[in-house]
């Protein structure tokens, strides 16, 4: 059986929390750490060039607007332009999963990241092998919904191409 989207989320979240546990960032003690918002935390990680950590933080917050906020802090070229993708496969899968939830909002940003995430999927990666069909299935459904709802949008053609890419990943 495949893994549900919820389980993918839980696995990624566990990886994120383990990673954060392992980091033990030593900061000057703050009187009230709650003042450091997640957004500031993400900005700090981005400035430090720790893109995977930044996206993990956003994705594990279960808050789509934080994920989009992180996407908008960077353009896709900054994230995906190096030979080796800085985002782990579990982050890419989670990113696809969360960005495909509502394609009607911030469509262009989401499309750009979905496109790059699809290009950077590694079907041979063990984590990816387990989850790719589920995530691509969800993505394809979301894309079809967007295409039906927005037949005349200039983004629809791009979404059709993404749907084809998602479909081809499902055949692995």
Tab-separated table of N, CA and C in Angstrom:
chain	number	residue	atom	x	y	z
A	1	UNK	N	0.830	-1.205	0.000
A	1	UNK	CA	0.000	0.000	0.000
A	1	UNK	C	0.861	1.250	0.000
A	2	UNK	N	0.336	2.321	-0.535
A	2	UNK	CA	1.075	3.591	-0.541
A	2	UNK	C	1.009	4.249	0.828
A	3	UNK	N	1.685	5.345	0.943
A	3	UNK	CA	1.695	6.080	2.202
A	3	UNK	C	0.795	7.296	2.016
A	4	UNK	N	-0.020	7.581	3.007
A	4	UNK	CA	-0.921	8.725	2.860
A	4	UNK	C	-0.145	10.022	2.982
A	5	UNK	N	-0.748	11.080	2.484
A	5	UNK	CA	-0.119	12.401	2.580
A	5	UNK	C	0.189	12.748	4.016
A	6	UNK	N	-0.730	12.391	4.921
A	6	UNK	CA	-0.549	12.686	6.350
A	6	UNK	C	0.742	12.030	6.837
A	7	UNK	N	0.962	10.776	6.427
A	7	UNK	CA	2.155	10.063	6.885
A	7	UNK	C	3.425	10.700	6.335
A	8	UNK	N	3.376	11.120	5.066
A	8	UNK	CA	4.546	11.809	4.494
A	8	UNK	C	4.856	13.024	5.360
A	9	UNK	N	3.802	13.781	5.671
A	9	UNK	CA	3.978	14.975	6.513
A	9	UNK	C	4.619	14.623	7.840
A	10	UNK	N	4.139	13.527	8.450
A	10	UNK	CA	4.673	13.133	9.759
A	10	UNK	C	6.135	12.732	9.663
A	11	UNK	N	6.466	12.007	8.599
A	11	UNK	CA	7.856	11.559	8.433
A	11	UNK	C	8.765	12.771	8.278
A	12	UNK	N	8.346	13.697	7.421
A	12	UNK	CA	9.166	14.890	7.194
A	12	UNK	C	9.288	15.673	8.498
A	13	UNK	N	8.153	15.794	9.216
A	13	UNK	CA	8.172	16.556	10.453
A	13	UNK	C	9.157	15.924	11.445
A	14	UNK	N	9.136	14.584	11.517
A	14	UNK	CA	10.036	13.897	12.439
A	14	UNK	C	11.489	14.191	12.033
A	15	UNK	N	11.768	14.125	10.737
A	15	UNK	CA	13.134	14.422	10.278
A	15	UNK	C	13.530	15.839	10.651
A	16	UNK	N	12.578	16.736	10.492
A	16	UNK	CA	12.855	18.141	10.804
A	16	UNK	C	13.176	18.285	12.283
A	17	UNK	N	12.320	17.687	13.127
A	17	UNK	CA	12.519	17.836	14.566
A	17	UNK	C	13.841	17.197	14.990
A	18	UNK	N	14.157	16.039	14.396
A	18	UNK	CA	15.441	15.396	14.715
A	18	UNK	C	16.589	16.320	14.320
A	19	UNK	N	16.453	16.935	13.139
A	19	UNK	CA	17.515	17.823	12.660
A	19	UNK	C	17.661	19.018	13.602
A	20	UNK	N	16.521	19.549	14.030
A	20	UNK	CA	16.571	20.717	14.917
A	20	UNK	C	17.176	20.323	16.263
A	21	UNK	N	16.805	19.131	16.762
A	21	UNK	CA	17.385	18.650	18.022
A	21	UNK	C	18.897	18.584	17.912
A	22	UNK	N	19.340	18.099	16.747
A	22	UNK	CA	20.768	17.905	16.561
A	22	UNK	C	21.529	19.209	16.438
A	23	UNK	N	20.824	20.292	16.178
A	23	UNK	CA	21.536	21.537	15.900
A	23	UNK	C	21.918	22.291	17.170
A	24	UNK	N	21.011	22.276	18.151
A	24	UNK	CA	21.272	23.009	19.387
A	24	UNK	C	21.970	24.338	19.151
A	25	UNK	N	21.276	25.216	18.475
A	25	UNK	CA	21.871	26.504	18.148
A	25	UNK	C	22.067	27.290	19.445
A	26	UNK	N	23.288	27.693	19.671
A	26	UNK	CA	23.495	28.460	20.898
A	26	UNK	C	23.299	29.931	20.572
A	27	UNK	N	22.316	30.508	21.209
A	27	UNK	CA	22.056	31.930	20.986
A	27	UNK	C	22.145	32.616	22.340
A	28	UNK	N	22.362	33.898	22.268
A	28	UNK	CA	22.349	34.648	23.516
A	28	UNK	C	20.973	34.437	24.127
A	29	UNK	N	20.902	34.086	25.408
A	29	UNK	CA	19.580	33.817	25.989
A	29	UNK	C	18.663	35.036	25.833
A	30	UNK	N	17.477	34.796	25.379
A	30	UNK	CA	16.506	35.876	25.189
A	30	UNK	C	15.531	35.832	26.357
A	31	UNK	N	15.074	36.991	26.805
A	31	UNK	CA	14.071	36.979	27.870
A	31	UNK	C	12.824	36.203	27.441
A	32	UNK	N	12.422	36.385	26.194
A	32	UNK	CA	11.260	35.641	25.727
A	32	UNK	C	11.477	35.206	24.288
A	33	UNK	N	11.778	33.927	24.140
A	33	UNK	CA	12.139	33.411	22.823
A	33	UNK	C	10.949	33.449	21.865
A	34	UNK	N	9.727	33.485	22.413
A	34	UNK	CA	8.548	33.471	21.541
A	34	UNK	C	8.522	34.680	20.615
A	35	UNK	N	9.245	35.728	20.975
A	35	UNK	CA	9.269	36.920	20.128
A	35	UNK	C	9.934	36.650	18.799
A	36	UNK	N	10.819	35.661	18.772
A	36	UNK	CA	11.446	35.327	17.503
A	36	UNK	C	10.420	34.522	16.720
A	37	UNK	N	9.806	35.164	15.783
A	37	UNK	CA	8.753	34.463	15.048
A	37	UNK	C	9.379	33.440	14.115
A	38	UNK	N	8.550	32.530	13.681
A	38	UNK	CA	9.024	31.519	12.729
A	38	UNK	C	9.549	32.210	11.471
A	39	UNK	N	8.870	33.286	11.065
A	39	UNK	CA	9.317	33.995	9.860
A	39	UNK	C	10.743	34.519	10.023
A	40	UNK	N	11.022	35.096	11.189
A	40	UNK	CA	12.384	35.619	11.408
A	40	UNK	C	13.389	34.479	11.404
A	41	UNK	N	12.972	33.379	12.003
A	41	UNK	CA	13.817	32.192	12.058
A	41	UNK	C	14.155	31.731	10.637
A	42	UNK	N	13.116	31.692	9.782
A	42	UNK	CA	13.308	31.271	8.392
A	42	UNK	C	14.232	32.253	7.669
A	43	UNK	N	14.017	33.550	7.888
A	43	UNK	CA	14.869	34.558	7.233
A	43	UNK	C	16.329	34.385	7.648
A	44	UNK	N	16.542	34.105	8.928
A	44	UNK	CA	17.906	33.917	9.426
A	44	UNK	C	18.560	32.718	8.737
A	45	UNK	N	17.811	31.630	8.617
A	45	UNK	CA	18.345	30.428	7.965
A	45	UNK	C	18.666	30.708	6.490
A	46	UNK	N	17.770	31.446	5.826
A	46	UNK	CA	17.987	31.777	4.406
A	46	UNK	C	19.249	32.625	4.267
A	47	UNK	N	19.388	33.625	5.157
A	47	UNK	CA	20.573	34.498	5.079
A	47	UNK	C	21.848	33.708	5.326
A	48	UNK	N	21.739	32.678	6.159
A	48	UNK	CA	22.916	31.854	6.443
A	48	UNK	C	23.167	30.839	5.325
A	49	UNK	N	22.292	30.864	4.311
A	49	UNK	CA	22.463	29.924	3.197
A	49	UNK	C	21.988	28.524	3.510
A	50	UNK	N	21.268	28.387	4.635
A	50	UNK	CA	20.792	27.041	5.024
A	50	UNK	C	19.376	26.851	4.478
A	51	UNK	N	19.297	26.668	3.170
A	51	UNK	CA	18.001	26.659	2.497
A	51	UNK	C	17.166	25.453	2.881
A	52	UNK	N	17.818	24.304	2.992
A	52	UNK	CA	17.047	23.109	3.340
A	52	UNK	C	16.413	23.272	4.717
A	53	UNK	N	17.201	23.809	5.684
A	53	UNK	CA	16.667	24.030	7.031
A	53	UNK	C	15.526	25.042	7.006
A	54	UNK	N	15.682	26.076	6.177
A	54	UNK	CA	14.643	27.108	6.086
A	54	UNK	C	13.333	26.484	5.587
A	55	UNK	N	13.434	25.690	4.527
A	55	UNK	CA	12.213	25.071	3.988
A	55	UNK	C	11.649	24.035	4.959
A	56	UNK	N	12.544	23.288	5.630
A	56	UNK	CA	12.054	22.307	6.604
A	56	UNK	C	11.268	23.002	7.707
A	57	UNK	N	11.789	24.136	8.168
A	57	UNK	CA	11.118	24.873	9.234
A	57	UNK	C	9.724	25.293	8.783
A	58	UNK	N	9.636	25.818	7.571
A	58	UNK	CA	8.340	26.269	7.044
A	58	UNK	C	7.387	25.089	6.848
A	59	UNK	N	7.902	24.016	6.268
A	59	UNK	CA	7.045	22.873	5.951
A	59	UNK	C	6.536	22.180	7.216
A	60	UNK	N	7.343	22.198	8.270
A	60	UNK	CA	6.915	21.501	9.475
A	60	UNK	C	5.967	22.347	10.322
A	61	UNK	N	5.766	23.612	9.910
A	61	UNK	CA	4.866	24.475	10.684
A	61	UNK	C	3.395	24.185	10.374
A	62	UNK	N	3.164	23.342	9.349
A	62	UNK	CA	1.785	23.062	8.925
A	62	UNK	C	1.029	24.328	8.583
A	63	UNK	N	1.740	25.291	8.021
A	63	UNK	CA	1.136	26.579	7.712
A	63	UNK	C	1.552	26.947	6.291
A	64	UNK	N	0.612	26.810	5.375
A	64	UNK	CA	0.936	27.014	3.967
A	64	UNK	C	1.471	28.411	3.693
A	65	UNK	N	0.957	29.415	4.420
A	65	UNK	CA	1.428	30.780	4.133
A	65	UNK	C	2.906	30.937	4.486
A	66	UNK	N	3.389	30.173	5.465
A	66	UNK	CA	4.825	30.222	5.792
A	66	UNK	C	5.652	29.564	4.692
A	67	UNK	N	5.098	28.528	4.104
A	67	UNK	CA	5.801	27.854	3.010
A	67	UNK	C	5.922	28.822	1.827
A	68	UNK	N	4.820	29.501	1.510
A	68	UNK	CA	4.839	30.461	0.406
A	68	UNK	C	5.760	31.633	0.742
A	69	UNK	N	5.717	32.069	2.003
A	69	UNK	CA	6.607	33.142	2.475
A	69	UNK	C	8.068	32.767	2.189
A	70	UNK	N	8.435	31.521	2.483
A	70	UNK	CA	9.806	31.055	2.254
A	70	UNK	C	10.120	31.027	0.763
A	71	UNK	N	9.164	30.544	-0.029
A	71	UNK	CA	9.355	30.525	-1.491
A	71	UNK	C	9.579	31.946	-2.014
A	72	UNK	N	8.841	32.908	-1.449
A	72	UNK	CA	8.936	34.280	-1.950
A	72	UNK	C	10.204	35.003	-1.473
A	73	UNK	N	10.798	34.496	-0.393
A	73	UNK	CA	12.065	35.093	0.072
A	73	UNK	C	13.173	34.851	-0.949
A	74	UNK	N	13.036	33.750	-1.665
A	74	UNK	CA	14.080	33.334	-2.604
A	74	UNK	C	13.443	33.188	-3.964
A	75	UNK	N	14.209	33.394	-5.016
A	75	UNK	CA	13.621	32.981	-6.287
A	75	UNK	C	14.158	31.594	-6.622
A	76	UNK	N	13.494	30.926	-7.549
A	76	UNK	CA	13.857	29.531	-7.805
A	76	UNK	C	15.301	29.402	-8.286
A	77	UNK	N	15.793	30.429	-8.969
A	77	UNK	CA	17.182	30.366	-9.448
A	77	UNK	C	18.136	30.259	-8.265
A	78	UNK	N	17.870	31.042	-7.213
A	78	UNK	CA	18.751	30.998	-6.031
A	78	UNK	C	18.739	29.612	-5.399
A	79	UNK	N	17.582	28.962	-5.450
A	79	UNK	CA	17.465	27.670	-4.779
A	79	UNK	C	17.991	26.534	-5.652
A	80	UNK	N	17.640	26.574	-6.927
A	80	UNK	CA	17.868	25.378	-7.758
A	80	UNK	C	18.970	25.525	-8.786
A	81	UNK	N	19.735	26.613	-8.733
A	81	UNK	CA	20.676	26.845	-9.822
A	81	UNK	C	21.975	26.063	-9.714
A	82	UNK	N	22.249	25.485	-8.535
A	82	UNK	CA	23.524	24.773	-8.417
A	82	UNK	C	23.359	23.351	-8.950
A	83	UNK	N	24.497	22.729	-9.257
A	83	UNK	CA	24.458	21.387	-9.845
A	83	UNK	C	23.769	20.408	-8.898
A	84	UNK	N	23.999	20.592	-7.594
A	84	UNK	CA	23.390	19.705	-6.606
A	84	UNK	C	22.258	20.463	-5.931
A	85	UNK	N	21.068	19.900	-5.957
A	85	UNK	CA	19.918	20.568	-5.361
A	85	UNK	C	20.114	20.671	-3.844
A	86	UNK	N	19.988	21.876	-3.262
A	86	UNK	CA	20.227	22.033	-1.830
A	86	UNK	C	19.095	21.466	-0.968
A	87	UNK	N	17.967	21.152	-1.579
A	87	UNK	CA	16.836	20.646	-0.797
A	87	UNK	C	16.809	19.124	-0.848
A	88	UNK	N	16.598	18.508	0.302
A	88	UNK	CA	16.565	17.050	0.353
A	88	UNK	C	15.301	16.542	-0.342
A	89	UNK	N	15.315	15.277	-0.677
A	89	UNK	CA	14.166	14.683	-1.359
A	89	UNK	C	12.910	14.769	-0.487
A	90	UNK	N	13.060	14.573	0.821
A	90	UNK	CA	11.865	14.631	1.675
A	90	UNK	C	11.300	16.047	1.718
A	91	UNK	N	12.188	17.058	1.674
A	91	UNK	CA	11.718	18.442	1.636
A	91	UNK	C	11.025	18.726	0.301
A	92	UNK	N	11.597	18.237	-0.797
A	92	UNK	CA	10.971	18.451	-2.107
A	92	UNK	C	9.585	17.796	-2.160
A	93	UNK	N	9.485	16.574	-1.644
A	93	UNK	CA	8.189	15.874	-1.645
A	93	UNK	C	7.166	16.642	-0.817
A	94	UNK	N	7.608	17.101	0.342
A	94	UNK	CA	6.706	17.835	1.227
A	94	UNK	C	6.309	19.164	0.601
A	95	UNK	N	7.264	19.785	-0.086
A	95	UNK	CA	7.007	21.064	-0.748
A	95	UNK	C	5.946	20.870	-1.845
A	96	UNK	N	6.103	19.822	-2.639
A	96	UNK	CA	5.127	19.543	-3.696
A	96	UNK	C	3.753	19.317	-3.074
A	97	UNK	N	3.752	18.523	-2.002
A	97	UNK	CA	2.507	18.181	-1.347
A	97	UNK	C	1.787	19.432	-0.836
A	98	UNK	N	2.534	20.302	-0.150
A	98	UNK	CA	1.891	21.463	0.459
A	98	UNK	C	1.549	22.548	-0.566
A	99	UNK	N	2.434	22.759	-1.540
A	99	UNK	CA	2.150	23.809	-2.524
A	99	UNK	C	0.976	23.439	-3.418
A	100	UNK	N	0.727	22.143	-3.588
A	100	UNK	CA	-0.353	21.761	-4.497
A	100	UNK	C	-1.723	21.829	-3.832
A	101	UNK	N	-1.768	22.136	-2.546
A	101	UNK	CA	-3.050	22.166	-1.839
A	101	UNK	C	-3.997	23.205	-2.439
A	102	UNK	N	-3.489	24.407	-2.682
A	102	UNK	CA	-4.370	25.451	-3.212
A	102	UNK	C	-3.631	26.227	-4.286
A	103	UNK	N	-3.842	25.820	-5.527
A	103	UNK	CA	-3.093	26.436	-6.622
A	103	UNK	C	-3.709	27.756	-7.082
A	104	UNK	N	-4.888	28.076	-6.566
A	104	UNK	CA	-5.552	29.315	-6.963
A	104	UNK	C	-4.908	30.552	-6.369
A	105	UNK	N	-4.198	30.370	-5.251
A	105	UNK	CA	-3.537	31.500	-4.584
A	105	UNK	C	-2.053	31.474	-4.920
A	106	UNK	N	-1.486	32.641	-5.184
A	106	UNK	CA	-0.033	32.728	-5.451
A	106	UNK	C	0.387	31.700	-6.499
A	107	UNK	N	-0.414	31.599	-7.531
A	107	UNK	CA	-0.245	30.534	-8.533
A	107	UNK	C	1.146	30.534	-9.161
A	108	UNK	N	1.660	31.727	-9.494
A	108	UNK	CA	2.925	31.750	-10.239
A	108	UNK	C	4.095	31.286	-9.386
A	109	UNK	N	4.107	31.717	-8.122
A	109	UNK	CA	5.179	31.284	-7.207
A	109	UNK	C	5.107	29.768	-7.037
A	110	UNK	N	3.898	29.274	-6.801
A	110	UNK	CA	3.745	27.837	-6.569
A	110	UNK	C	4.144	27.047	-7.812
A	111	UNK	N	3.722	27.539	-8.974
A	111	UNK	CA	4.084	26.838	-10.216
A	111	UNK	C	5.600	26.762	-10.374
A	112	UNK	N	6.272	27.880	-10.125
A	112	UNK	CA	7.735	27.918	-10.315
A	112	UNK	C	8.419	26.887	-9.420
A	113	UNK	N	7.985	26.825	-8.153
A	113	UNK	CA	8.604	25.873	-7.226
A	113	UNK	C	8.198	24.435	-7.520
A	114	UNK	N	6.945	24.230	-7.893
A	114	UNK	CA	6.509	22.865	-8.236
A	114	UNK	C	7.308	22.357	-9.434
A	115	UNK	N	7.487	23.232	-10.409
A	115	UNK	CA	8.243	22.871	-11.609
A	115	UNK	C	9.657	22.417	-11.223
A	116	UNK	N	10.340	23.227	-10.427
A	116	UNK	CA	11.728	22.900	-10.051
A	116	UNK	C	11.783	21.659	-9.161
A	117	UNK	N	10.808	21.547	-8.269
A	117	UNK	CA	10.805	20.376	-7.376
A	117	UNK	C	10.635	19.101	-8.199
A	118	UNK	N	9.768	19.144	-9.199
A	118	UNK	CA	9.577	17.970	-10.066
A	118	UNK	C	10.861	17.629	-10.811
A	119	UNK	N	11.525	18.671	-11.324
A	119	UNK	CA	12.764	18.455	-12.075
A	119	UNK	C	13.832	17.821	-11.178
A	120	UNK	N	13.806	18.181	-9.889
A	120	UNK	CA	14.853	17.722	-8.972
A	120	UNK	C	14.488	16.463	-8.190
A	121	UNK	N	13.360	15.848	-8.542
A	121	UNK	CA	13.010	14.577	-7.907
A	121	UNK	C	14.015	13.512	-8.345
A	122	UNK	N	14.385	12.655	-7.416
A	122	UNK	CA	15.292	11.563	-7.744
A	122	UNK	C	14.543	10.250	-7.531
A	123	UNK	N	14.014	9.682	-8.601
A	123	UNK	CA	13.173	8.486	-8.456
A	123	UNK	C	13.920	7.299	-7.849
A	124	UNK	N	15.258	7.347	-7.846
A	124	UNK	CA	16.024	6.230	-7.280
A	124	UNK	C	16.266	6.387	-5.790
A	125	UNK	N	15.962	7.557	-5.258
A	125	UNK	CA	16.172	7.783	-3.834
A	125	UNK	C	15.150	6.955	-3.044
A	126	UNK	N	15.607	6.244	-1.977
A	126	UNK	CA	14.693	5.349	-1.236
A	126	UNK	C	13.467	6.082	-0.663
A	127	UNK	N	13.661	7.273	-0.101
A	127	UNK	CA	12.534	8.038	0.449
A	127	UNK	C	11.559	8.386	-0.657
A	128	UNK	N	12.118	8.843	-1.779
A	128	UNK	CA	11.292	9.260	-2.904
A	128	UNK	C	10.501	8.079	-3.446
A	129	UNK	N	11.173	6.917	-3.580
A	129	UNK	CA	10.510	5.717	-4.102
A	129	UNK	C	9.246	5.412	-3.323
A	130	UNK	N	9.334	5.544	-1.992
A	130	UNK	CA	8.206	5.188	-1.136
A	130	UNK	C	7.029	6.144	-1.350
A	131	UNK	N	7.322	7.430	-1.485
A	131	UNK	CA	6.248	8.436	-1.433
A	131	UNK	C	5.832	9.044	-2.758
A	132	UNK	N	6.644	8.831	-3.804
A	132	UNK	CA	6.445	9.638	-5.012
A	132	UNK	C	5.061	9.432	-5.643
A	133	UNK	N	4.571	8.187	-5.664
A	133	UNK	CA	3.281	7.957	-6.324
A	133	UNK	C	2.155	8.699	-5.614
A	134	UNK	N	2.166	8.650	-4.279
A	134	UNK	CA	1.129	9.341	-3.499
A	134	UNK	C	1.169	10.834	-3.754
A	135	UNK	N	2.374	11.403	-3.637
A	135	UNK	CA	2.518	12.857	-3.766
A	135	UNK	C	2.177	13.304	-5.185
A	136	UNK	N	2.649	12.551	-6.188
A	136	UNK	CA	2.359	12.916	-7.580
A	136	UNK	C	0.870	12.768	-7.879
A	137	UNK	N	0.244	11.766	-7.279
A	137	UNK	CA	-1.201	11.575	-7.463
A	137	UNK	C	-1.969	12.785	-6.945
A	138	UNK	N	-1.574	13.252	-5.745
A	138	UNK	CA	-2.236	14.434	-5.172
A	138	UNK	C	-1.990	15.658	-6.039
A	139	UNK	N	-0.752	15.794	-6.502
A	139	UNK	CA	-0.400	16.950	-7.325
A	139	UNK	C	-1.238	16.947	-8.603
A	140	UNK	N	-1.333	15.782	-9.227
A	140	UNK	CA	-2.070	15.680	-10.482
A	140	UNK	C	-3.545	16.066	-10.278
A	141	UNK	N	-4.131	15.596	-9.183
A	141	UNK	CA	-5.530	15.951	-8.869
A	141	UNK	C	-5.673	17.465	-8.723
A	142	UNK	N	-4.766	18.080	-7.972
A	142	UNK	CA	-4.827	19.531	-7.745
A	142	UNK	C	-4.677	20.295	-9.050
A	143	UNK	N	-3.762	19.825	-9.891
A	143	UNK	CA	-3.534	20.496	-11.170
A	143	UNK	C	-4.777	20.397	-12.061
A	144	UNK	N	-5.385	19.211	-12.076
A	144	UNK	CA	-6.585	19.030	-12.906
A	144	UNK	C	-7.696	19.957	-12.427
A	145	UNK	N	-7.817	20.077	-11.109
A	145	UNK	CA	-8.832	20.943	-10.531
A	145	UNK	C	-8.592	22.393	-10.956
A	146	UNK	N	-7.320	22.806	-10.894
A	146	UNK	CA	-6.968	24.188	-11.279
A	146	UNK	C	-7.290	24.420	-12.761
A	147	UNK	N	-6.918	23.463	-13.592
A	147	UNK	CA	-7.101	23.593	-15.044
A	147	UNK	C	-8.596	23.696	-15.381
A	148	UNK	N	-9.422	22.882	-14.696
A	148	UNK	CA	-10.870	22.933	-14.939
A	148	UNK	C	-11.448	24.269	-14.482
A	149	UNK	N	-10.952	24.766	-13.351
A	149	UNK	CA	-11.506	26.004	-12.784
A	149	UNK	C	-11.030	27.240	-13.547
A	150	UNK	N	-9.873	27.145	-14.192
A	150	UNK	CA	-9.286	28.322	-14.858
A	150	UNK	C	-8.914	28.021	-16.304
A	151	UNK	N	-9.910	27.679	-17.125
A	151	UNK	CA	-9.565	27.248	-18.494
A	151	UNK	C	-8.840	28.321	-19.298
A	152	UNK	N	-9.069	29.588	-18.974
A	152	UNK	CA	-8.467	30.656	-19.788
A	152	UNK	C	-7.279	31.344	-19.132
A	153	UNK	N	-6.869	30.845	-17.970
A	153	UNK	CA	-5.737	31.482	-17.293
A	153	UNK	C	-4.461	31.250	-18.090
A	154	UNK	N	-3.575	32.251	-18.071
A	154	UNK	CA	-2.314	32.071	-18.804
A	154	UNK	C	-1.459	31.005	-18.130
A	155	UNK	N	-1.780	30.654	-16.873
A	155	UNK	CA	-1.012	29.632	-16.162
A	155	UNK	C	-1.465	28.216	-16.510
A	156	UNK	N	-2.635	28.104	-17.135
A	156	UNK	CA	-3.203	26.769	-17.335
A	156	UNK	C	-2.314	25.878	-18.202
A	157	UNK	N	-1.732	26.468	-19.258
A	157	UNK	CA	-0.856	25.682	-20.125
A	157	UNK	C	0.331	25.137	-19.313
A	158	UNK	N	0.899	26.009	-18.449
A	158	UNK	CA	2.026	25.578	-17.609
A	158	UNK	C	1.600	24.459	-16.666
A	159	UNK	N	0.384	24.571	-16.137
A	159	UNK	CA	-0.105	23.554	-15.211
A	159	UNK	C	-0.297	22.220	-15.923
A	160	UNK	N	-0.706	22.284	-17.198
A	160	UNK	CA	-0.879	21.042	-17.966
A	160	UNK	C	0.469	20.328	-18.117
A	161	UNK	N	1.509	21.120	-18.332
A	161	UNK	CA	2.851	20.528	-18.477
A	161	UNK	C	3.273	19.882	-17.151
A	162	UNK	N	2.983	20.567	-16.042
A	162	UNK	CA	3.293	19.982	-14.724
A	162	UNK	C	2.529	18.678	-14.524
A	163	UNK	N	1.274	18.663	-14.920
A	163	UNK	CA	0.456	17.455	-14.751
A	163	UNK	C	1.064	16.296	-15.547
A	164	UNK	N	1.573	16.598	-16.747
A	164	UNK	CA	2.218	15.561	-17.549
A	164	UNK	C	3.472	15.049	-16.841
A	165	UNK	N	4.239	15.974	-16.272
A	165	UNK	CA	5.462	15.574	-15.558
A	165	UNK	C	5.112	14.713	-14.341
A	166	UNK	N	4.074	15.139	-13.619
A	166	UNK	CA	3.643	14.366	-12.442
A	166	UNK	C	3.225	12.970	-12.870
A	167	UNK	N	2.482	12.913	-13.976
A	167	UNK	CA	2.025	11.616	-14.483
A	167	UNK	C	3.189	10.711	-14.847
A	168	UNK	N	4.218	11.280	-15.469
A	168	UNK	CA	5.347	10.437	-15.872
A	168	UNK	C	6.120	9.947	-14.649
A	169	UNK	N	6.171	10.742	-13.575
A	169	UNK	CA	6.821	10.277	-12.335
A	169	UNK	C	6.059	9.120	-11.705
A	170	UNK	N	4.738	9.096	-11.931
A	170	UNK	CA	3.938	8.036	-11.310
A	170	UNK	C	4.153	6.679	-11.979
A	171	UNK	N	4.748	6.704	-13.180
A	171	UNK	CA	4.917	5.435	-13.900
A	171	UNK	C	6.163	4.664	-13.463
A	172	UNK	N	6.983	5.311	-12.615
A	172	UNK	CA	8.225	4.628	-12.212
A	172	UNK	C	7.938	3.364	-11.445
